[in-house]
mmCIF file of C-alpha atoms in Angstrom:
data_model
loop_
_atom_site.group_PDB
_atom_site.id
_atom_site.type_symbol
_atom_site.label_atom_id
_atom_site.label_comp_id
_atom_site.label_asym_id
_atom_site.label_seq_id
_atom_site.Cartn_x
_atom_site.Cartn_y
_atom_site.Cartn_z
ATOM 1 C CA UNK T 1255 36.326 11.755 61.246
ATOM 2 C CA UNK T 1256 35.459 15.387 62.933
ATOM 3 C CA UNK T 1257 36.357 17.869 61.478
ATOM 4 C CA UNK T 1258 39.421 19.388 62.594
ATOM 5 C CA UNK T 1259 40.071 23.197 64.329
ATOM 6 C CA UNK T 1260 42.724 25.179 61.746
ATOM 7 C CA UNK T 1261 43.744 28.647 61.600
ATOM 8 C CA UNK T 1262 45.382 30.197 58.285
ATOM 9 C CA UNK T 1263 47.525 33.715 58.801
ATOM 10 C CA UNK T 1264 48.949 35.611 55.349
ATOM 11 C CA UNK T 1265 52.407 36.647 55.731
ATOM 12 C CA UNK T 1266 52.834 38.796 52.888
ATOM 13 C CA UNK T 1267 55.609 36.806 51.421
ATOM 14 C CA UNK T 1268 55.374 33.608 49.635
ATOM 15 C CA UNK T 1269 56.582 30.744 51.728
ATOM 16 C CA UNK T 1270 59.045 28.035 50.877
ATOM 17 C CA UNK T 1271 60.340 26.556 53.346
ATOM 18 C CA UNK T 1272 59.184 25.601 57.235
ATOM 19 C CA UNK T 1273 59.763 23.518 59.939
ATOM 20 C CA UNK T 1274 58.794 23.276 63.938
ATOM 21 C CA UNK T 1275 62.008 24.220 66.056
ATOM 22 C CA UNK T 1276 59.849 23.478 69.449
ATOM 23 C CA UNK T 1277 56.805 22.686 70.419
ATOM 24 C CA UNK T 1278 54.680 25.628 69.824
ATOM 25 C CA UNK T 1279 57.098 27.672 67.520
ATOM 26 C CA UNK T 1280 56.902 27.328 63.720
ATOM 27 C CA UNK T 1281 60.402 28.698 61.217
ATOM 28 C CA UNK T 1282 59.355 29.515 58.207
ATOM 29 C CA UNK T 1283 61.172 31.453 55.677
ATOM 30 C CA UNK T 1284 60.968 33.058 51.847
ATOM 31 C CA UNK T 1285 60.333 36.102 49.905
ATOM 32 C CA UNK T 1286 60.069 38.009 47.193
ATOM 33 C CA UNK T 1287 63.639 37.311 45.495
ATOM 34 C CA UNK T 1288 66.437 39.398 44.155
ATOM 35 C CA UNK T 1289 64.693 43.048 43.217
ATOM 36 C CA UNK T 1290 61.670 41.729 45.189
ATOM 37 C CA UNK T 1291 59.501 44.619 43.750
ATOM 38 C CA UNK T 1292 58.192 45.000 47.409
ATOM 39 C CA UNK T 1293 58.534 41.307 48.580
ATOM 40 C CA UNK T 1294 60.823 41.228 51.209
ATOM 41 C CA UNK T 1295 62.837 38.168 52.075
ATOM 42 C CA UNK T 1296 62.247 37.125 55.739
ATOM 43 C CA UNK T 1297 63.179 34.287 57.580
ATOM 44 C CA UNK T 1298 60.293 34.390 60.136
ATOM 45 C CA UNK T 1299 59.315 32.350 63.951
ATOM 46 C CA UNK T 1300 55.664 31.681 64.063
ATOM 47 C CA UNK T 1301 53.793 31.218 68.024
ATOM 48 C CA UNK T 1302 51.068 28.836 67.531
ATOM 49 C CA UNK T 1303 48.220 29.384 70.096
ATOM 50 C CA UNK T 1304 45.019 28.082 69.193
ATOM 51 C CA UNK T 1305 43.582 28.923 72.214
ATOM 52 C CA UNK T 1306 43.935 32.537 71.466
ATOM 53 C CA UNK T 1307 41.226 33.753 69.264
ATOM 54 C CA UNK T 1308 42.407 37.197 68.489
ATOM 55 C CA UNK T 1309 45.785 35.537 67.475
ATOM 56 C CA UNK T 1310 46.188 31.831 67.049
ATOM 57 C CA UNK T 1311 49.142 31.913 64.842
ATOM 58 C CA UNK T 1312 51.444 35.155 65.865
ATOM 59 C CA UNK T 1313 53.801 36.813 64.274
ATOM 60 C CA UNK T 1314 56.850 36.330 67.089
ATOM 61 C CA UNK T 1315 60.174 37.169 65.401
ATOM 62 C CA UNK T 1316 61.915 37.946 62.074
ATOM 63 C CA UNK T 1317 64.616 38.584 60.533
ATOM 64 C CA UNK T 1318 64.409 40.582 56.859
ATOM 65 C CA UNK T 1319 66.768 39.492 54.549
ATOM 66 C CA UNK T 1320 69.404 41.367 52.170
ATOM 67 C CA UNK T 1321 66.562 42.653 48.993
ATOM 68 C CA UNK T 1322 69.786 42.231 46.917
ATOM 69 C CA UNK T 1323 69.781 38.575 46.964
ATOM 70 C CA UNK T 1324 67.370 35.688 45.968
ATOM 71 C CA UNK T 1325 64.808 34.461 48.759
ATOM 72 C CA UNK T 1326 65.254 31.612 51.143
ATOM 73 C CA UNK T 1327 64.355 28.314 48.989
ATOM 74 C CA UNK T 1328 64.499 25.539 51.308
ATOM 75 C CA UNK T 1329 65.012 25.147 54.716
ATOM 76 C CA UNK T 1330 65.410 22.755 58.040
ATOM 77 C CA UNK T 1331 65.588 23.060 61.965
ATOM 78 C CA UNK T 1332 66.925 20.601 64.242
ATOM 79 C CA UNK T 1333 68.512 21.458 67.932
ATOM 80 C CA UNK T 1334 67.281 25.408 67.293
ATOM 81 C CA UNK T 1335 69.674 25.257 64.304
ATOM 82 C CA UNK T 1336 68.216 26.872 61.424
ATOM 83 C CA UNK T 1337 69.687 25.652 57.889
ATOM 84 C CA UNK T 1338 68.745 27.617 54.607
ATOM 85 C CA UNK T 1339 69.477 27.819 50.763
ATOM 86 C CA UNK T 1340 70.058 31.181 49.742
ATOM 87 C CA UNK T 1341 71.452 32.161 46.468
ATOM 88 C CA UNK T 1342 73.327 35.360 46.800
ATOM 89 C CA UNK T 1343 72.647 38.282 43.684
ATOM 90 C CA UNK T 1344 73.117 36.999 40.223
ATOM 91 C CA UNK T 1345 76.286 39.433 39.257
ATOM 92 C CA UNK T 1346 78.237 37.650 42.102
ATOM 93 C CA UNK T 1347 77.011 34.372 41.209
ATOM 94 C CA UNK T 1348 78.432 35.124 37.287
ATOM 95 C CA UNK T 1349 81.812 35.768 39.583
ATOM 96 C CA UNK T 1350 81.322 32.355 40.938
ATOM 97 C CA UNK T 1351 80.782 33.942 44.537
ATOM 98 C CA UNK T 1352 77.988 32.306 45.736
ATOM 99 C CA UNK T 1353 77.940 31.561 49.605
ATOM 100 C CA UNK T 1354 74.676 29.551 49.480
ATOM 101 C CA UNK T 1355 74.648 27.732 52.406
ATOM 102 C CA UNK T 1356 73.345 29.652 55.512
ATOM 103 C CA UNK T 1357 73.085 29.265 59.001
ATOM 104 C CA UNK T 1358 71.515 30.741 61.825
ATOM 105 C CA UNK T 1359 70.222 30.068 65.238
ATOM 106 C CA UNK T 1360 66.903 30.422 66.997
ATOM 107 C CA UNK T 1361 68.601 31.110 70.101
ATOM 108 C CA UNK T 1362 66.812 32.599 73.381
ATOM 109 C CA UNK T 1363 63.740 32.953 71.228
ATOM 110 C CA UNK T 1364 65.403 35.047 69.112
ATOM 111 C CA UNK T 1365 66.501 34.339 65.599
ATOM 112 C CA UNK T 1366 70.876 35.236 64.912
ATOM 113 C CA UNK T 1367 72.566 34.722 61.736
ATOM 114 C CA UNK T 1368 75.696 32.693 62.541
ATOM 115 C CA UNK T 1369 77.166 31.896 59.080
ATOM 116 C CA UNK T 1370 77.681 31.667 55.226
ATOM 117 C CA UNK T 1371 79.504 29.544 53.254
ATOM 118 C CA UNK T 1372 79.799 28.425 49.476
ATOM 119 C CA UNK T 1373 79.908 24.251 49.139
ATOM 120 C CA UNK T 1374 78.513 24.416 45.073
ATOM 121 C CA UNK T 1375 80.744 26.103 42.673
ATOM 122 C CA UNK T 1376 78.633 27.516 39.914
ATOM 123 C CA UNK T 1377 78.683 30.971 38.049
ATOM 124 C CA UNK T 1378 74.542 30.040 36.819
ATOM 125 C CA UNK T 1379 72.487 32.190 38.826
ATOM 126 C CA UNK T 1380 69.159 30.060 37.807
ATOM 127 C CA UNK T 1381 70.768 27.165 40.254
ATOM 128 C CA UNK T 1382 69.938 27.486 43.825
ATOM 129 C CA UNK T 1383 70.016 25.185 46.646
ATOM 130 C CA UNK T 1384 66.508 23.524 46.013
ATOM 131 C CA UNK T 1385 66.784 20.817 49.192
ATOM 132 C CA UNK T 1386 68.244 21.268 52.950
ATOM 133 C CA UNK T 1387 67.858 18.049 55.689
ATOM 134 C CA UNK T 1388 69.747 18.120 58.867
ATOM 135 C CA UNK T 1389 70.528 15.421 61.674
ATOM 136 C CA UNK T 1390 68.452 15.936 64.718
ATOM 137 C CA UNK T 1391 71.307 16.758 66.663
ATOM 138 C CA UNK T 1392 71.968 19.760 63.971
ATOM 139 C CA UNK T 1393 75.680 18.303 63.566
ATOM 140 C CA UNK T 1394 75.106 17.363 59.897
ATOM 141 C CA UNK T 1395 73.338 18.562 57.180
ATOM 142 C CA UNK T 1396 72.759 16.937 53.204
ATOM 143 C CA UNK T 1397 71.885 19.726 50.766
ATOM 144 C CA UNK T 1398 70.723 19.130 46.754
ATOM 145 C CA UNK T 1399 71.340 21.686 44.015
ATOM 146 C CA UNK T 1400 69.535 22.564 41.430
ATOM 147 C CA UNK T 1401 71.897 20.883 38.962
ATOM 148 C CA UNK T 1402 71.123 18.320 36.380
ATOM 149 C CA UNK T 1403 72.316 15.162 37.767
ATOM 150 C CA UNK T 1404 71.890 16.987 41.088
ATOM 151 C CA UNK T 1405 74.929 17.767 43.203
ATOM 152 C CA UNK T 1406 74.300 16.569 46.438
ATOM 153 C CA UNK T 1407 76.423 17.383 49.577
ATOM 154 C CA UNK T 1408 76.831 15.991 52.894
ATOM 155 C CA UNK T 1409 77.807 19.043 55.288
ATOM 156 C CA UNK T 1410 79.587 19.520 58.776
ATOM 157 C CA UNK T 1411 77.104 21.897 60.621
ATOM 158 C CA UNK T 1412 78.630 20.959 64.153
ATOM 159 C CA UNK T 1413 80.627 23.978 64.041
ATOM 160 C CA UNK T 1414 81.900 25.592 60.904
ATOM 161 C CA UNK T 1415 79.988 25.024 57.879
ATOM 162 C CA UNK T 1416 82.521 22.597 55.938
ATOM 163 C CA UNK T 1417 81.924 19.935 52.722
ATOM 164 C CA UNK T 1418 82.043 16.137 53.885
ATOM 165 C CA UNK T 1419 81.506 14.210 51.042
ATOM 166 C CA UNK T 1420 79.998 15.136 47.388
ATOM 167 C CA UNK T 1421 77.577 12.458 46.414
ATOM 168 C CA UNK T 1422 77.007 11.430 42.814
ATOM 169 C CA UNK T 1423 73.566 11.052 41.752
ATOM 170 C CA UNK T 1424 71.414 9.170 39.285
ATOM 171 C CA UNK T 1425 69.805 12.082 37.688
ATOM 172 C CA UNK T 1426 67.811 15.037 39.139
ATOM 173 C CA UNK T 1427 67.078 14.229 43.109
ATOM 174 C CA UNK T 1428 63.012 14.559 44.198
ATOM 175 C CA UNK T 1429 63.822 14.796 47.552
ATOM 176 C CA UNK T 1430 66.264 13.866 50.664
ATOM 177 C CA UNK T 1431 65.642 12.429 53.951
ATOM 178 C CA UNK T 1432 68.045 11.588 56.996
ATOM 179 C CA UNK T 1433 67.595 8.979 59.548
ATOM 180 C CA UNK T 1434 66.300 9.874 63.117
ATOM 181 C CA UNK T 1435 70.357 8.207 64.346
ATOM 182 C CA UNK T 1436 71.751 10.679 61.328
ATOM 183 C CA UNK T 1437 73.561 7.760 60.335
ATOM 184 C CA UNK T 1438 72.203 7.417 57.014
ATOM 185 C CA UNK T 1439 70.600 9.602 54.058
ATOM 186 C CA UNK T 1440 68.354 8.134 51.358
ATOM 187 C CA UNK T 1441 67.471 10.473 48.406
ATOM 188 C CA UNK T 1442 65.242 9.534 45.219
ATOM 189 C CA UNK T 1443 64.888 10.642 41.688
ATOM 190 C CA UNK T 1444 61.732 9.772 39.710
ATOM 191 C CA UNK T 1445 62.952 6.037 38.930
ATOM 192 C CA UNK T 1446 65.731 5.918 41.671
ATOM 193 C CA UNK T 1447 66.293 5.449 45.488
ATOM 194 C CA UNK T 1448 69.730 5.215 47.395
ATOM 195 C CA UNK T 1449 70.576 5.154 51.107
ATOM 196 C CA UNK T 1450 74.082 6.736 51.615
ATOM 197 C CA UNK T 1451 76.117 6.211 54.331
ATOM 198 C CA UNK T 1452 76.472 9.926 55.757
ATOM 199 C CA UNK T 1453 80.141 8.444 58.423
ATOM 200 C CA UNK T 1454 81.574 6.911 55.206
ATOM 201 C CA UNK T 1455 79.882 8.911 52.099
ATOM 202 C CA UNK T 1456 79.446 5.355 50.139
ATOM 203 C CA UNK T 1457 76.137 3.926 48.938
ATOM 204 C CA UNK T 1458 74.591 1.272 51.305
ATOM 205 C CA UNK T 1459 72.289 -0.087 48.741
ATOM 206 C CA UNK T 1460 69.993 1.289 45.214
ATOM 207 C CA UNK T 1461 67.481 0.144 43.255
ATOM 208 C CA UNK T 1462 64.279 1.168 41.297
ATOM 209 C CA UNK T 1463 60.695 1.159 42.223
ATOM 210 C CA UNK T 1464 57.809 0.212 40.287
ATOM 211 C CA UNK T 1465 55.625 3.766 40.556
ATOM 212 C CA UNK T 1466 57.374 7.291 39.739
ATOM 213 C CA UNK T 1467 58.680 8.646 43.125
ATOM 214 C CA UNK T 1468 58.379 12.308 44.551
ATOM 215 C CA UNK T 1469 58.878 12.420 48.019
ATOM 216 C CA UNK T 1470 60.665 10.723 50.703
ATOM 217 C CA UNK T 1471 60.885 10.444 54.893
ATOM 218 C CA UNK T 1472 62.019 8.537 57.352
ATOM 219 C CA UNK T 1473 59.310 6.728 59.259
ATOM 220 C CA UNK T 1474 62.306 5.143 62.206
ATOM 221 C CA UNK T 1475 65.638 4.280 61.393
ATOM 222 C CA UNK T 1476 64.232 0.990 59.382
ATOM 223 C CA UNK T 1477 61.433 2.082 57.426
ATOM 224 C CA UNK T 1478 61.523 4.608 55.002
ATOM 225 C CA UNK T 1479 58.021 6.006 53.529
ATOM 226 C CA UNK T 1480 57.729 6.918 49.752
ATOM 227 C CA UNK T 1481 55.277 8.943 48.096
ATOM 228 C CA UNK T 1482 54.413 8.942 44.162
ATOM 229 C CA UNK T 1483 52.023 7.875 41.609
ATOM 230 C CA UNK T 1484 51.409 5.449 38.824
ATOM 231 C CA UNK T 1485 48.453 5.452 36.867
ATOM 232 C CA UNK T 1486 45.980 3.891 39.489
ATOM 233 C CA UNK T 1487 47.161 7.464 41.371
ATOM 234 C CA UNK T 1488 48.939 8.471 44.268
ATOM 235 C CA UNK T 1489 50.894 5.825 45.865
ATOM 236 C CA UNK T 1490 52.636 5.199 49.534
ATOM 237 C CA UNK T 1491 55.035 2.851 49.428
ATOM 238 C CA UNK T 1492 57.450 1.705 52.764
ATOM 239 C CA UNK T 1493 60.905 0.459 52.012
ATOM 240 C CA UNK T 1494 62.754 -1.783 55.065
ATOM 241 C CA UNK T 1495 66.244 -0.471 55.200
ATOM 242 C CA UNK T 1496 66.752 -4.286 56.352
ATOM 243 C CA UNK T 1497 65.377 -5.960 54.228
ATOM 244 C CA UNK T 1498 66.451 -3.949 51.086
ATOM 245 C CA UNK T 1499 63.205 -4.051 49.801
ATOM 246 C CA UNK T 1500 59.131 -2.583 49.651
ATOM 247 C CA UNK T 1501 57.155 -3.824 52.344
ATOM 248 C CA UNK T 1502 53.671 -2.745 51.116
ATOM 249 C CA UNK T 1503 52.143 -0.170 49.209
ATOM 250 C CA UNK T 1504 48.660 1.694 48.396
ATOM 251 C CA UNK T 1505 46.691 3.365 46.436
ATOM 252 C CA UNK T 1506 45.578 6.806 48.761
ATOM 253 C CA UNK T 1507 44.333 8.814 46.183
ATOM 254 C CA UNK T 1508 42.967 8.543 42.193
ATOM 255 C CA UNK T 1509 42.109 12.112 41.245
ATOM 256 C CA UNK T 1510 45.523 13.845 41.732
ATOM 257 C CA UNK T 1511 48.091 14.483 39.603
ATOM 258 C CA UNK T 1512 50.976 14.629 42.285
ATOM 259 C CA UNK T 1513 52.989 14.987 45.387
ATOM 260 C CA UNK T 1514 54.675 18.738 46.776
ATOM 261 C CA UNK T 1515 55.401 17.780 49.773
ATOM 262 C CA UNK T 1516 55.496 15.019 52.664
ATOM 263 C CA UNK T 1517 55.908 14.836 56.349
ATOM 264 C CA UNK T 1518 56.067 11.489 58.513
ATOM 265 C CA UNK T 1519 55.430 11.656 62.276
ATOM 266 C CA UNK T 1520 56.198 8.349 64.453
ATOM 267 C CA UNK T 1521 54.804 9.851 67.401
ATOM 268 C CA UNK T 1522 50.585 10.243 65.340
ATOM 269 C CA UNK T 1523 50.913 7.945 63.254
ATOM 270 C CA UNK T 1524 50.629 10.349 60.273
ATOM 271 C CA UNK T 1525 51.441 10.995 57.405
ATOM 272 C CA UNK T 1526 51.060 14.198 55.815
ATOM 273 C CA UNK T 1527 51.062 14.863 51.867
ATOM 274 C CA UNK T 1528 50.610 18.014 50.183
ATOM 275 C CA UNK T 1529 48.535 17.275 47.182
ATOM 276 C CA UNK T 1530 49.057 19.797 43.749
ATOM 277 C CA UNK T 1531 45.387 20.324 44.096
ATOM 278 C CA UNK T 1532 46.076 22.243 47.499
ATOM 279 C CA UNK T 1533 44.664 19.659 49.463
ATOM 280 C CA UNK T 1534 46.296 17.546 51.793
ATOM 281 C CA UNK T 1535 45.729 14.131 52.593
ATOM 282 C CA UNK T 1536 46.116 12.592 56.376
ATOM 283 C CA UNK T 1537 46.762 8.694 56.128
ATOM 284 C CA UNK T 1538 47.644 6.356 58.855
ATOM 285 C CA UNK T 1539 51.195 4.565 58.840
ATOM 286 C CA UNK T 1540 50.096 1.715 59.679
ATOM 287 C CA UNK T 1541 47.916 0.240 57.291
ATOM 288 C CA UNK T 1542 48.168 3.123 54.533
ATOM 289 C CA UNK T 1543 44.435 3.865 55.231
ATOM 290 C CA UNK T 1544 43.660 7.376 54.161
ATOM 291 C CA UNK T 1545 42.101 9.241 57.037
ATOM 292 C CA UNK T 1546 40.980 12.256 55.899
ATOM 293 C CA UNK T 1547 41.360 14.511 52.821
ATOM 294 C CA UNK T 1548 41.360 18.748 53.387
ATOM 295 C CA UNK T 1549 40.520 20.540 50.577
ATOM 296 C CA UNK T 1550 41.828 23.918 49.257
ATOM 297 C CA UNK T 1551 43.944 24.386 52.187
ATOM 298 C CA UNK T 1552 45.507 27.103 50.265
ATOM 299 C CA UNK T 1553 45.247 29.570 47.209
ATOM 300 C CA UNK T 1554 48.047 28.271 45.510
ATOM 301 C CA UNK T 1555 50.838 25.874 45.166
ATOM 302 C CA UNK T 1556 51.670 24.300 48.559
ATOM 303 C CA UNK T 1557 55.554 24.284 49.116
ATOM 304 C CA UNK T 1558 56.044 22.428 52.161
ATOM 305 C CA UNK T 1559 54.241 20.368 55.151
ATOM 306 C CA UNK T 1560 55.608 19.619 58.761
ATOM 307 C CA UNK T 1561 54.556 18.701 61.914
ATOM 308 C CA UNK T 1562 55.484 19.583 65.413
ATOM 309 C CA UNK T 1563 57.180 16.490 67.445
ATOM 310 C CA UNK T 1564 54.731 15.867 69.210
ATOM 311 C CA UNK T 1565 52.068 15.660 66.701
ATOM 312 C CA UNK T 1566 49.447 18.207 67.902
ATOM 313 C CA UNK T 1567 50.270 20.769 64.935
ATOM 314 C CA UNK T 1568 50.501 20.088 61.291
ATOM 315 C CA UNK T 1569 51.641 23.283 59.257
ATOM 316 C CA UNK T 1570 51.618 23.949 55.795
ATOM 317 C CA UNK T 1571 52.619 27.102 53.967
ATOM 318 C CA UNK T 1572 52.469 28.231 50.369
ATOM 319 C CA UNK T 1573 54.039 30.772 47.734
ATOM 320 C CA UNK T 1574 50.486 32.365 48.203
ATOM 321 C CA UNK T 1575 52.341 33.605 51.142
ATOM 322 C CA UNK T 1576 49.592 31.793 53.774
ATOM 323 C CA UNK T 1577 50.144 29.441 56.928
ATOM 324 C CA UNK T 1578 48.021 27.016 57.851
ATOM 325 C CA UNK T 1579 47.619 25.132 61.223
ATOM 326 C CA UNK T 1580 45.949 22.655 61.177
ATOM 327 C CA UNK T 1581 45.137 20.821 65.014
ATOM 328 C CA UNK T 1582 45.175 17.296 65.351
ATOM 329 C CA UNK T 1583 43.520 15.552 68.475
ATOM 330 C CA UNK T 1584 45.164 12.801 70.415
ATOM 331 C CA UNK T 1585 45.176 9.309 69.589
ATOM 332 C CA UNK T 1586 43.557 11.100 65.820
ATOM 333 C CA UNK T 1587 45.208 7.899 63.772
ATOM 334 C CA UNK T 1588 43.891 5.104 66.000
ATOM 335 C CA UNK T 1589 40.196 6.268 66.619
ATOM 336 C CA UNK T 1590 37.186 5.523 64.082
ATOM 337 C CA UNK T 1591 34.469 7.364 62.345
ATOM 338 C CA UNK T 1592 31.469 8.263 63.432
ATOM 339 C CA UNK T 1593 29.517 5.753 61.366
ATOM 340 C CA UNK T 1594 31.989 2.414 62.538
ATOM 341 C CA UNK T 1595 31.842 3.567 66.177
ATOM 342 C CA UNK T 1596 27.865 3.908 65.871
ATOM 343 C CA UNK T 1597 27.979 0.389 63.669
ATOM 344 C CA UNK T 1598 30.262 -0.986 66.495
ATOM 345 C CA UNK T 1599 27.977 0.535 69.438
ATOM 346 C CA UNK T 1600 24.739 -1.297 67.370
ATOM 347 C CA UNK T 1601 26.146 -4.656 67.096
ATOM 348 C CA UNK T 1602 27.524 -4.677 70.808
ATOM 349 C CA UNK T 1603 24.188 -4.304 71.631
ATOM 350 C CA UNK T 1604 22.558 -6.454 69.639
ATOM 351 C CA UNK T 1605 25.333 -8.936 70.898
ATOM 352 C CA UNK T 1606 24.704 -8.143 74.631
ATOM 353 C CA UNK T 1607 20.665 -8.651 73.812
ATOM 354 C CA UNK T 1608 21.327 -12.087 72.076
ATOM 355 C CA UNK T 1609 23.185 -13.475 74.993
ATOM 356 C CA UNK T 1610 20.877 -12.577 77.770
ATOM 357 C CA UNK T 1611 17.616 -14.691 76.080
#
């Protein structure tokens, strides 16, 4: 495989949460925390313009946050909705005022703050909102807490932000991930994976997997993919909604300890996995084949990959406050090395000289 073009821009923050609300624009969000000793907390809309070599990634908009409070710690954009976890500052959270749960709007191409509201009562300042998903229509959202067995919500984001259902978990929740129809959300613990029912709040089905689990996405609204490890190494797994069960799974990696982060994308073929070495691997759905490992993408921990819908961009971003691009070309998944096509191009030959004698 070529290598590909990226572009990496500091922002002076460190990063945890991002996500694509169009094409070209990148949300990403974090900060310093409460008394950020001269870390702001910024919620911040990325232009991503490889074509420009004095700027390929530019700073567009942001908003700086209240210094008071504790940075944005997760975050997700669907229909220019922007969802975020941010704990307010620790004496109102001993009060139990914590309004948590915050919503704004990238609206115009301009970021607004629309709303606040408190779903977890807690008076523990050390829990936070550590996972936001919402629909693709931004109508719904799930949020996890902190919590051990995680609280997990499902939320009405279609207009005010109001508690649907509380879910009950197994133990402490890994990750979340919503269907592309919103009608279901699946969330896994280490040893654990349920698909909820997000019209109804009840479980559809759970069971356990044979590797430890870390991170979870919708592939469509049948196949779920799974990333974790056993001691072979890092494992993909895809689970049929339909069939309640794992339809195949691989080995992608041996020399990694884990997972921070995944992102799927039906329209590539891809999928993305931060590794905790920094790198990130590129493997094809299909087949599980790994397509290309980056290495050292960043400094430090990576906190979250995503893609842009269309699959030209992958982003990644890290609490050593960088941004990475990273451009993938069309029809990347699908087309072969340089050594099969010139093994390919050598036996066609030899194939077209054979039948001519």
């Amino acid at each position: 495989m070529a290598k590909l073009k990226s572009f990496t821009l500091d922002l002076g923050y460190p990063i945890y949460g991002s996500k694509f609300v169009n094409g070209n624009t990148l949300i990403v969000a974090g900060g310093g925390g409460e008394g950020n000793n001269g870390i702001p907390n910024k919620i911040t809309a990325l232009l991503i313009q490889p074509d420009n070599p004095k700027k390929p990634i530019k700073r567009f908009r942001e908003l700086v946050l209240n210094d008071k409070e504790d940075c944005p710690m997760s975050l997700d954009v669907n229909n220019n909705m922007i969802l975020v976890g941010i704990n307010e500052n620790s004496e109102s959270i001993k009060r139990g005022i914590n309004k948590h749960l915050r919503k704004f709007r990238y609206q115009n191409e301009h970021l607004k703050f629309v709303e606040s509201c408190q779903i977890h009562p807690s008076n523990n300042s050390s829990v936070y909102q550590k996972l936001t998903c919402l629909t693709k229509d931004g109508n719904l959202g799930v949020i996890a807490i902190s919590d051990n067995p995680s609280s997990l919500y499902i939320v009405d984001t279609s207009d005010n932000l109001e508690e649907k259902f509380k879910i009950f978990t197994a133990g402490d929740v890994k990750d979340i991930s919503i269907s592309p129809d919103g009608k279901m959300m699946c969330y896994i613990t280490s040893t654990h994976f349920e698909a909820i029912s997000t019209i109804t709040g009840r479980s559809v089905f759970k069971t356990e997997l044979s590797f430890t689990m870390s991170k979870i996405a919708f592939y469509d609204n049948n196949a779920v993919i799974i990333a974790g490890s056993n001691k072979a190494g890092i494992v993909l797994g895809e689970f049929l909604v339909n069939k309640s069960s794992i339809s195949k799974t691989s080995v992608v990696a041996r020399n990694m300890k884990g997972i921070t982060s995944i992102d799927v994308n039906p329209k590539s073929g891809i999928v993305s996995l931060a590794g905790s070495d920094c790198s990130i691997l590129l493997v094809r759905v299909k087949d599980f084949k790994l397509l290309k490992k980056l290495e050292k993408v960043h400094g430090f921990a990576i906190t979250k990959i995503t893609s842009s819908e269309d699959g030209k961009y992958i982003a990644s971003v890290s609490a050593a406050n960088t941004v990475n691009i990273q451009v993938i070309p069309p029809n990347y998944s699908t087309s072969k090395s340089f050594i099969a096509s010139a093994i390919q191009l050598i036996l066609t030959t030899i194939l077209v000289a054979l039948l001519a004698i």
